[in-house]
mmCIF file of C-alpha atoms and ligand atoms in Angstrom:
data_model
loop_
_atom_site.group_PDB
_atom_site.id
_atom_site.type_symbol
_atom_site.label_atom_id
_atom_site.label_comp_id
_atom_site.label_asym_id
_atom_site.label_seq_id
_atom_site.Cartn_x
_atom_site.Cartn_y
_atom_site.Cartn_z
ATOM 1 C CA MET A 1 -4.111 -97.173 28.482
ATOM 2 C CA LEU A 2 -0.436 -96.749 27.691
ATOM 3 C CA ALA A 3 1.200 -93.377 28.311
ATOM 4 C CA THR A 4 3.437 -91.460 25.908
ATOM 5 C CA LEU A 5 7.078 -90.728 26.596
ATOM 6 C CA LYS A 6 6.407 -87.029 26.140
ATOM 7 C CA ASP A 7 3.811 -86.871 28.937
ATOM 8 C CA VAL A 8 5.698 -89.016 31.389
ATOM 9 C CA LEU A 9 8.982 -87.149 30.881
ATOM 10 C CA ALA A 10 7.353 -83.700 31.049
ATOM 11 C CA LYS A 11 6.163 -84.559 34.568
ATOM 12 C CA ALA A 12 9.555 -85.969 35.510
ATOM 13 C CA GLN A 13 11.330 -82.851 34.311
ATOM 14 C CA LYS A 14 9.015 -80.654 36.336
ATOM 15 C CA GLY A 15 9.334 -82.858 39.416
ATOM 16 C CA LYS A 16 13.131 -83.236 39.069
ATOM 17 C CA TYR A 17 13.168 -87.021 39.038
ATOM 18 C CA ALA A 18 13.905 -89.549 36.302
ATOM 19 C CA VAL A 19 11.748 -92.307 34.895
ATOM 20 C CA GLY A 20 13.418 -95.700 34.589
ATOM 21 C CA ALA A 21 13.480 -97.285 31.145
ATOM 22 C CA PHE A 22 14.113 -101.016 31.333
ATOM 23 C CA ASN A 23 14.727 -103.437 28.468
ATOM 24 C CA VAL A 24 12.183 -106.226 27.999
ATOM 25 C CA ASN A 25 13.055 -109.471 26.219
ATOM 26 C CA ASN A 26 10.745 -112.041 27.778
ATOM 27 C CA LEU A 27 7.844 -112.589 30.182
ATOM 28 C CA GLU A 28 9.898 -112.796 33.383
ATOM 29 C CA ILE A 29 11.724 -109.542 32.651
ATOM 30 C CA LEU A 30 8.465 -107.769 31.867
ATOM 31 C CA GLN A 31 6.826 -109.017 35.078
ATOM 32 C CA ALA A 32 9.835 -108.102 37.203
ATOM 33 C CA ILE A 33 9.797 -104.515 35.895
ATOM 34 C CA SER A 34 6.056 -103.934 35.964
ATOM 35 C CA ARG A 35 5.586 -105.499 39.417
ATOM 36 C CA ALA A 36 8.387 -103.363 40.855
ATOM 37 C CA ALA A 37 6.943 -100.200 39.315
ATOM 38 C CA ALA A 38 3.401 -101.020 40.484
ATOM 39 C CA LYS A 39 4.599 -101.799 44.028
ATOM 40 C CA LEU A 40 6.368 -98.424 44.232
ATOM 41 C CA LYS A 41 3.661 -96.530 42.306
ATOM 42 C CA ALA A 42 6.155 -95.348 39.719
ATOM 43 C CA PRO A 43 5.724 -94.478 36.047
ATOM 44 C CA VAL A 44 7.899 -96.783 33.963
ATOM 45 C CA ILE A 45 9.159 -97.217 30.399
ATOM 46 C CA LEU A 46 9.131 -100.737 28.958
ATOM 47 C CA GLN A 47 11.493 -100.726 26.012
ATOM 48 C CA THR A 48 12.386 -103.283 23.383
ATOM 49 C CA THR A 49 15.325 -103.184 20.989
ATOM 50 C CA GLU A 50 15.304 -104.557 17.467
ATOM 51 C CA GLY A 51 17.213 -107.501 18.979
ATOM 52 C CA ALA A 52 14.376 -108.102 21.462
ATOM 53 C CA ILE A 53 11.866 -107.987 18.599
ATOM 54 C CA ALA A 54 13.928 -110.484 16.577
ATOM 55 C CA TYR A 55 14.071 -112.759 19.643
ATOM 56 C CA ALA A 56 10.521 -112.571 20.992
ATOM 57 C CA GLY A 57 8.434 -111.131 18.142
ATOM 58 C CA MET A 58 6.856 -107.682 18.173
ATOM 59 C CA ASN A 59 3.328 -108.994 18.661
ATOM 60 C CA TYR A 60 4.237 -111.121 21.682
ATOM 61 C CA LEU A 61 6.001 -108.146 23.260
ATOM 62 C CA LYS A 62 3.063 -105.895 22.478
ATOM 63 C CA CYS A 63 0.519 -108.273 24.037
ATOM 64 C CA MET A 64 2.596 -108.732 27.182
ATOM 65 C CA VAL A 65 3.041 -104.982 27.611
ATOM 66 C CA ALA A 66 -0.677 -104.394 27.004
ATOM 67 C CA GLN A 67 -1.488 -106.956 29.707
ATOM 68 C CA ALA A 68 0.881 -105.249 32.179
ATOM 69 C CA ALA A 69 -0.712 -101.882 31.424
ATOM 70 C CA GLN A 70 -4.165 -103.326 32.031
ATOM 71 C CA GLU A 71 -3.157 -104.989 35.269
ATOM 72 C CA HIS A 72 -1.243 -102.142 36.886
ATOM 73 C CA ASP A 73 -2.631 -98.696 37.576
ATOM 74 C CA ILE A 74 0.555 -96.780 36.692
ATOM 75 C CA PRO A 75 1.664 -94.914 33.553
ATOM 76 C CA ILE A 76 3.490 -97.383 31.299
ATOM 77 C CA VAL A 77 5.263 -96.245 28.117
ATOM 78 C CA PHE A 78 5.896 -98.812 25.370
ATOM 79 C CA HIS A 79 9.095 -97.651 23.699
ATOM 80 C CA LEU A 80 11.294 -98.848 20.816
ATOM 81 C CA ASP A 81 14.914 -98.612 21.982
ATOM 82 C CA HIS A 82 17.695 -97.844 19.468
ATOM 83 C CA GLY A 83 15.474 -97.961 16.378
ATOM 84 C CA LYS A 84 17.651 -98.062 13.270
ATOM 85 C CA ASP A 85 15.705 -100.101 10.757
ATOM 86 C CA LEU A 86 13.099 -97.759 9.265
ATOM 87 C CA ALA A 87 10.748 -100.641 8.461
ATOM 88 C CA ILE A 88 10.749 -101.761 12.122
ATOM 89 C CA ILE A 89 10.269 -98.192 13.338
ATOM 90 C CA LYS A 90 7.294 -97.768 11.024
ATOM 91 C CA GLN A 91 5.860 -101.090 12.155
ATOM 92 C CA ALA A 92 6.259 -100.075 15.821
ATOM 93 C CA ILE A 93 4.497 -96.744 15.223
ATOM 94 C CA ASN A 94 1.590 -98.541 13.561
ATOM 95 C CA ASN A 95 1.489 -101.391 16.043
ATOM 96 C CA GLY A 96 0.880 -99.854 19.466
ATOM 97 C CA TYR A 97 4.213 -98.441 20.606
ATOM 98 C CA THR A 98 3.661 -95.050 22.253
ATOM 99 C CA SER A 99 7.237 -93.954 21.709
ATOM 100 C CA VAL A 100 10.150 -94.757 19.400
ATOM 101 C CA MET A 101 13.830 -93.938 19.454
ATOM 102 C CA ILE A 102 15.508 -93.168 16.166
ATOM 103 C CA ASP A 103 19.189 -93.817 16.712
ATOM 104 C CA GLY A 104 20.919 -91.821 14.007
ATOM 105 C CA SER A 105 24.034 -91.358 16.099
ATOM 106 C CA HIS A 106 26.207 -93.286 13.627
ATOM 107 C CA LEU A 107 25.223 -90.908 10.805
ATOM 108 C CA SER A 108 26.572 -87.461 9.924
ATOM 109 C CA PHE A 109 24.914 -84.545 11.743
ATOM 110 C CA GLU A 110 22.927 -83.616 8.632
ATOM 111 C CA LYS A 111 21.809 -87.185 7.894
ATOM 112 C CA ASN A 112 20.860 -87.703 11.547
ATOM 113 C CA ILE A 113 18.644 -84.600 11.377
ATOM 114 C CA GLU A 114 17.115 -85.744 8.088
ATOM 115 C CA VAL A 115 16.200 -89.238 9.240
ATOM 116 C CA THR A 116 15.014 -88.037 12.673
ATOM 117 C CA LYS A 117 12.663 -85.528 11.007
ATOM 118 C CA LYS A 118 11.301 -88.233 8.769
ATOM 119 C CA ILE A 119 10.474 -90.490 11.741
ATOM 120 C CA ILE A 120 8.919 -87.565 13.615
ATOM 121 C CA GLY A 121 6.637 -87.002 10.634
ATOM 122 C CA TRP A 122 5.380 -90.593 10.845
ATOM 123 C CA ALA A 123 5.264 -90.753 14.655
ATOM 124 C CA HIS A 124 3.633 -87.453 15.575
ATOM 125 C CA ALA A 125 0.836 -88.073 13.072
ATOM 126 C CA LYS A 126 -0.100 -91.049 15.280
ATOM 127 C CA GLY A 127 0.508 -89.376 18.657
ATOM 128 C CA VAL A 128 3.726 -91.358 19.190
ATOM 129 C CA SER A 129 6.703 -89.670 20.893
ATOM 130 C CA VAL A 130 10.232 -89.675 19.463
ATOM 131 C CA GLU A 131 13.618 -89.880 21.172
ATOM 132 C CA GLY A 132 16.643 -88.878 19.091
ATOM 133 C CA GLU A 133 20.340 -89.323 19.823
ATOM 134 C CA LEU A 134 23.246 -86.999 19.294
ATOM 135 C CA GLY A 135 26.805 -87.972 20.099
ATOM 136 C CA THR A 136 27.867 -91.581 20.439
ATOM 137 C CA ILE A 137 27.334 -93.663 23.547
ATOM 138 C CA GLY A 138 30.115 -96.230 23.737
ATOM 139 C CA GLY A 139 30.017 -99.938 24.375
ATOM 140 C CA VAL A 140 28.829 -103.072 22.677
ATOM 141 C CA GLU A 141 25.261 -103.876 21.704
ATOM 142 C CA GLU A 142 23.943 -106.778 19.717
ATOM 143 C CA ASN A 143 23.696 -104.706 16.556
ATOM 144 C CA ILE A 144 26.655 -102.439 17.106
ATOM 145 C CA ALA A 145 30.330 -103.341 17.324
ATOM 146 C CA ALA A 146 32.409 -101.741 20.100
ATOM 147 C CA ARG A 147 32.516 -98.023 19.552
ATOM 148 C CA LYS A 148 34.109 -95.040 21.146
ATOM 149 C CA ILE A 149 32.234 -92.404 23.107
ATOM 150 C CA LEU A 150 31.869 -89.192 21.103
ATOM 151 C CA TYR A 151 30.680 -86.638 23.630
ATOM 152 C CA THR A 152 27.658 -84.532 22.659
ATOM 153 C CA ASP A 153 28.494 -80.961 21.727
ATOM 154 C CA PRO A 154 26.091 -78.552 23.531
ATOM 155 C CA ASP A 155 25.696 -76.143 20.570
ATOM 156 C CA SER A 156 25.020 -78.996 18.162
ATOM 157 C CA ALA A 157 22.462 -80.394 20.618
ATOM 158 C CA LYS A 158 20.587 -77.083 20.521
ATOM 159 C CA GLU A 159 20.621 -77.039 16.725
ATOM 160 C CA PHE A 160 19.577 -80.700 16.542
ATOM 161 C CA VAL A 161 16.575 -80.190 18.816
ATOM 162 C CA GLU A 162 15.501 -76.985 17.058
ATOM 163 C CA GLN A 163 15.744 -78.496 13.604
ATOM 164 C CA THR A 164 14.121 -81.840 14.366
ATOM 165 C CA GLY A 165 11.519 -81.168 17.087
ATOM 166 C CA VAL A 166 12.394 -84.364 19.014
ATOM 167 C CA ASP A 167 10.481 -85.043 22.242
ATOM 168 C CA ALA A 168 13.552 -86.301 24.120
ATOM 169 C CA LEU A 169 17.280 -86.313 23.417
ATOM 170 C CA ALA A 170 19.811 -89.031 24.275
ATOM 171 C CA ILE A 171 23.220 -87.538 24.949
ATOM 172 C CA ALA A 172 26.731 -88.904 25.344
ATOM 173 C CA ILE A 173 28.390 -87.645 28.521
ATOM 174 C CA GLY A 174 30.640 -90.563 29.400
ATOM 175 C CA THR A 175 28.442 -93.661 29.733
ATOM 176 C CA SER A 176 28.645 -96.731 27.548
ATOM 177 C CA HIS A 177 26.500 -99.815 27.056
ATOM 178 C CA GLY A 178 27.272 -103.128 28.676
ATOM 179 C CA ALA A 179 29.021 -104.347 31.817
ATOM 180 C CA TYR A 180 32.508 -103.016 31.080
ATOM 181 C CA LYS A 181 32.126 -99.284 31.033
ATOM 182 C CA SER A 182 35.717 -98.292 31.682
ATOM 183 C CA ALA A 183 38.808 -99.290 33.568
ATOM 184 C CA GLY A 184 37.919 -97.726 36.893
ATOM 185 C CA ALA A 185 34.404 -96.403 37.351
ATOM 186 C CA PRO A 186 33.307 -93.990 34.599
ATOM 187 C CA ARG A 187 33.042 -90.308 35.395
ATOM 188 C CA LEU A 188 30.143 -88.491 33.857
ATOM 189 C CA ASP A 189 30.855 -85.104 32.308
ATOM 190 C CA ILE A 190 28.373 -83.164 34.443
ATOM 191 C CA ASP A 191 29.693 -79.774 33.247
ATOM 192 C CA ARG A 192 28.857 -80.778 29.687
ATOM 193 C CA LEU A 193 25.416 -81.897 30.831
ATOM 194 C CA LYS A 194 24.852 -78.486 32.430
ATOM 195 C CA GLU A 195 25.860 -76.746 29.188
ATOM 196 C CA ILE A 196 23.478 -78.940 27.183
ATOM 197 C CA ARG A 197 20.682 -78.321 29.698
ATOM 198 C CA LYS A 198 21.151 -74.550 29.364
ATOM 199 C CA ARG A 199 20.595 -74.744 25.621
ATOM 200 C CA VAL A 200 18.047 -77.558 25.285
ATOM 201 C CA GLU A 201 14.578 -77.647 26.823
ATOM 202 C CA VAL A 202 13.471 -81.181 25.970
ATOM 203 C CA PRO A 203 14.023 -83.987 28.518
ATOM 204 C CA LEU A 204 17.477 -85.588 28.313
ATOM 205 C CA VAL A 205 18.116 -89.333 28.242
ATOM 206 C CA LEU A 206 21.008 -91.285 29.721
ATOM 207 C CA HIS A 207 21.839 -94.588 28.015
ATOM 208 C CA GLY A 208 24.404 -97.062 29.258
ATOM 209 C CA ALA A 209 23.439 -96.215 32.824
ATOM 210 C CA SER A 210 23.610 -99.613 34.550
ATOM 211 C CA SER A 211 25.499 -99.542 37.838
ATOM 212 C CA VAL A 212 26.655 -103.186 37.733
ATOM 213 C CA PRO A 213 26.057 -103.719 41.477
ATOM 214 C CA ASP A 214 28.713 -105.649 43.361
ATOM 215 C CA TRP A 215 26.247 -107.979 45.040
ATOM 216 C CA LEU A 216 25.022 -109.241 41.664
ATOM 217 C CA VAL A 217 28.496 -109.694 40.258
ATOM 218 C CA ARG A 218 29.490 -111.555 43.446
ATOM 219 C CA THR A 219 26.401 -113.793 43.368
ATOM 220 C CA ALA A 220 26.768 -114.644 39.687
ATOM 221 C CA THR A 221 30.492 -115.273 40.099
ATOM 222 C CA HIS A 222 29.960 -117.388 43.211
ATOM 223 C CA PHE A 223 27.702 -119.660 41.178
ATOM 224 C CA GLY A 224 30.074 -119.971 38.244
ATOM 225 C CA ALA A 225 29.884 -116.859 36.041
ATOM 226 C CA ARG A 226 33.156 -115.565 34.638
ATOM 227 C CA LEU A 227 32.721 -111.852 34.332
ATOM 228 C CA GLY A 228 36.242 -110.461 34.461
ATOM 229 C CA LYS A 229 36.266 -106.936 35.828
ATOM 230 C CA PRO A 230 32.876 -105.392 35.124
ATOM 231 C CA GLU A 231 32.298 -101.712 35.875
ATOM 232 C CA GLY A 232 29.092 -99.667 36.038
ATOM 233 C CA VAL A 233 28.043 -96.057 36.583
ATOM 234 C CA PRO A 234 28.269 -95.183 40.295
ATOM 235 C CA GLU A 235 24.849 -94.460 41.753
ATOM 236 C CA ASP A 236 25.796 -91.027 43.117
ATOM 237 C CA GLN A 237 26.744 -89.963 39.586
ATOM 238 C CA LEU A 238 23.367 -91.033 38.282
ATOM 239 C CA GLN A 239 21.717 -88.890 40.932
ATOM 240 C CA GLU A 240 23.961 -85.969 39.990
ATOM 241 C CA ALA A 241 22.919 -86.403 36.347
ATOM 242 C CA ILE A 242 19.240 -86.466 37.322
ATOM 243 C CA LYS A 243 19.698 -83.320 39.414
ATOM 244 C CA ASN A 244 21.124 -81.650 36.322
ATOM 245 C CA GLY A 245 18.385 -82.502 33.863
ATOM 246 C CA VAL A 246 18.359 -86.193 32.926
ATOM 247 C CA ALA A 247 14.733 -87.399 32.967
ATOM 248 C CA LYS A 248 15.021 -90.908 31.468
ATOM 249 C CA VAL A 249 17.595 -93.452 32.606
ATOM 250 C CA ASN A 250 18.121 -96.675 30.623
ATOM 251 C CA THR A 251 18.952 -100.003 32.265
ATOM 252 C CA ASP A 252 19.498 -103.345 30.586
ATOM 253 C CA THR A 253 22.829 -104.776 31.780
ATOM 254 C CA ASP A 254 21.816 -104.844 35.478
ATOM 255 C CA LEU A 255 18.754 -106.918 34.529
ATOM 256 C CA ARG A 256 20.933 -109.308 32.542
ATOM 257 C CA LEU A 257 23.245 -109.733 35.521
ATOM 258 C CA ALA A 258 20.316 -110.344 37.882
ATOM 259 C CA PHE A 259 18.849 -112.882 35.477
ATOM 260 C CA ASP A 260 22.175 -114.674 35.191
ATOM 261 C CA ALA A 261 22.734 -114.680 38.960
ATOM 262 C CA GLY A 262 19.227 -116.050 39.641
ATOM 263 C CA VAL A 263 19.399 -118.838 37.075
ATOM 264 C CA ARG A 264 22.881 -119.884 38.205
ATOM 265 C CA GLU A 265 21.884 -119.864 41.856
ATOM 266 C CA VAL A 266 19.008 -122.326 41.370
ATOM 267 C CA ILE A 267 20.927 -124.586 39.040
ATOM 268 C CA ALA A 268 23.896 -124.703 41.416
ATOM 269 C CA THR A 269 21.995 -125.067 44.686
ATOM 270 C CA ALA A 270 19.204 -127.375 43.498
ATOM 271 C CA PRO A 271 20.746 -129.529 40.749
ATOM 272 C CA GLN A 272 17.854 -131.988 40.998
ATOM 273 C CA ASP A 273 15.310 -129.249 40.175
ATOM 274 C CA PHE A 274 14.647 -128.808 36.479
ATOM 275 C CA ASP A 275 11.358 -126.912 36.693
ATOM 276 C CA PRO A 276 11.760 -123.769 34.536
ATOM 277 C CA ARG A 277 9.379 -121.915 36.860
ATOM 278 C CA HIS A 278 11.769 -122.370 39.758
ATOM 279 C CA ILE A 279 14.834 -121.458 37.696
ATOM 280 C CA LEU A 280 13.294 -118.411 36.015
ATOM 281 C CA GLY A 281 11.243 -117.513 39.097
ATOM 282 C CA ARG A 282 14.396 -116.802 41.100
ATOM 283 C CA ALA A 283 15.753 -114.746 38.179
ATOM 284 C CA ARG A 284 12.500 -112.766 38.196
ATOM 285 C CA GLU A 285 12.803 -112.069 41.936
ATOM 286 C CA LEU A 286 16.341 -110.740 41.593
ATOM 287 C CA MET A 287 15.401 -108.580 38.602
ATOM 288 C CA GLN A 288 12.482 -107.118 40.561
ATOM 289 C CA GLN A 289 14.875 -106.229 43.399
ATOM 290 C CA VAL A 290 17.115 -104.429 40.903
ATOM 291 C CA VAL A 291 14.231 -102.439 39.426
ATOM 292 C CA GLU A 292 12.842 -101.469 42.843
ATOM 293 C CA HIS A 293 16.255 -100.249 43.922
ATOM 294 C CA ARG A 294 16.696 -98.177 40.769
ATOM 295 C CA ILE A 295 13.229 -96.632 40.940
ATOM 296 C CA LYS A 296 14.054 -95.431 44.465
ATOM 297 C CA LEU A 297 17.416 -94.138 43.256
ATOM 298 C CA PHE A 298 15.794 -92.195 40.396
ATOM 299 C CA GLY A 299 13.155 -90.645 42.696
ATOM 300 C CA SER A 300 10.209 -91.851 40.588
ATOM 301 C CA GLY A 301 8.506 -93.879 43.340
ATOM 302 C CA GLY A 302 5.091 -92.470 44.263
ATOM 303 C CA LYS A 303 4.925 -90.365 41.056
ATOM 304 C CA ALA A 304 2.403 -92.566 39.215
HETATM 305 O O1 LIG B 1 21.167 -100.635 24.331
HETATM 306 C C1 LIG B 1 20.461 -101.535 24.747
HETATM 307 C C2 LIG B 1 20.892 -102.862 25.099
HETATM 308 O O2 LIG B 1 21.646 -103.039 26.236
HETATM 309 C C3 LIG B 1 21.396 -103.678 23.946
HETATM 310 O O3 LIG B 1 20.363 -104.513 23.761
HETATM 311 O O4 LIG B 1 21.285 -106.608 22.762
HETATM 312 O O5 LIG B 1 18.838 -106.061 22.755
HETATM 313 O O6 LIG B 1 20.401 -104.778 21.266
HETATM 314 P P1 LIG B 1 20.233 -105.554 22.535
HETATM 315 P P1 LIG B 2 23.207 -100.562 30.039
HETATM 316 O O1 LIG B 2 23.986 -101.503 29.156
HETATM 317 O O2 LIG B 2 24.147 -99.729 30.856
HETATM 318 O O3 LIG B 2 22.210 -101.245 30.876
HETATM 319 O O4 LIG B 2 22.422 -99.533 29.077
HETATM 320 C C1 LIG B 2 21.195 -99.924 28.511
HETATM 321 C C2 LIG B 2 20.716 -98.965 27.462
HETATM 322 O O5 LIG B 2 21.199 -97.866 27.292
HETATM 323 C C3 LIG B 2 19.595 -99.423 26.633
HETATM 324 O O6 LIG B 2 19.299 -98.510 25.613
HETATM 325 ZN ZN1 LIG B 3 21.041 -97.517 24.842
#
C-alpha cells in the first residue's frame, strides 16, 4: 500500500526530520532509491515530473513504483513533481498517485490560489495529498527556462495556506534547481524560513536541494564529464533548514551526477564491455550511495 504525502510529512514534522523526495525517470533510479530507503528503514517519496512521464510513460512509472511498494516494507509516497498541465495532474490523481504538486509559482498570487484550490478539489475527493508552491525557486528545469529566485513572503504564505488548504507548501528561501546554484555556495535565508514557520502550520518543502557532492563531480570529471563549476546546497544548511521546519527535501541533480559518473566510469575503465547491465548497474550503485547518504543527513533513517 502506498502512503500519502500528508501522513508521511505529519510524522516527519512531529519527529523533526525530513523525508527525502527523489526524482524517478527509469528502473535503475527507482531501484537505487527504494533499496536505499528499505535498507535504512526510511519513509521515502518517489516523484516523477511531467518530463519523466513524457520520457517513461505514466503507466510504466506507476507499475514500477507499485512493485517497489510491494517489495519493501516502508512507507512509499508516489508524487507528481511540478505539476503544471492540468490534464496530467488529473490523470495522476485518477491513476494511482498518492500526492500531486500543483506548481502555480509562475502565476499571479490570485491565479495561483485559484488553480491550487481547483486541484485540491479533485485530489482530496480521492484521498490524494497536494503540495503547492509560493515564491519562485530558481534554476533550469526541462520545462522552465532559467528564472530568478523570488523569495517567499511569510505573510503571503500564511494567506496562501489559509485560502487553499494545501497539505504541504514549497517555499523559495535561496535554493535553485540544477547543478549551478550560485557563484559560491548558496546561503539559505533561515530567518525567512523561521518567519514562515511561525505563520504556517503545514509541512514545508525545499526544492533545489541537491548538494552536488565533490566526490561525484570529481569522479564524473575524471572520466570525461565537463561540468564547469557546479555548486550545491551545503549539507549543514540543509540540516539547519530541517531543524527550522522543512519536512520534505527534493533531490534530482545529485542522482543525475551519480548516474553520469557511474556510466562514464564503466565505459572508460572497461571499453570492451558493452553489457547495459554492467554500465547501468554501476550507475545504480552510485545513486544508491547518494540516497543512503541523504537519508542519514535528513534524519529519516529508522522512521519507517
Ligand atoms: O525539478 C525537478 C527536476 O530537477 C527537473 O526535472 O527535467 O524532469 O523536469 P525534469
Ligand atoms: P535539485 O536540482 O537541486 O536536485 O532539485 C530537485 C527538485 O527540486 C525537484 O523538484
Ligand atoms: Zn523542484
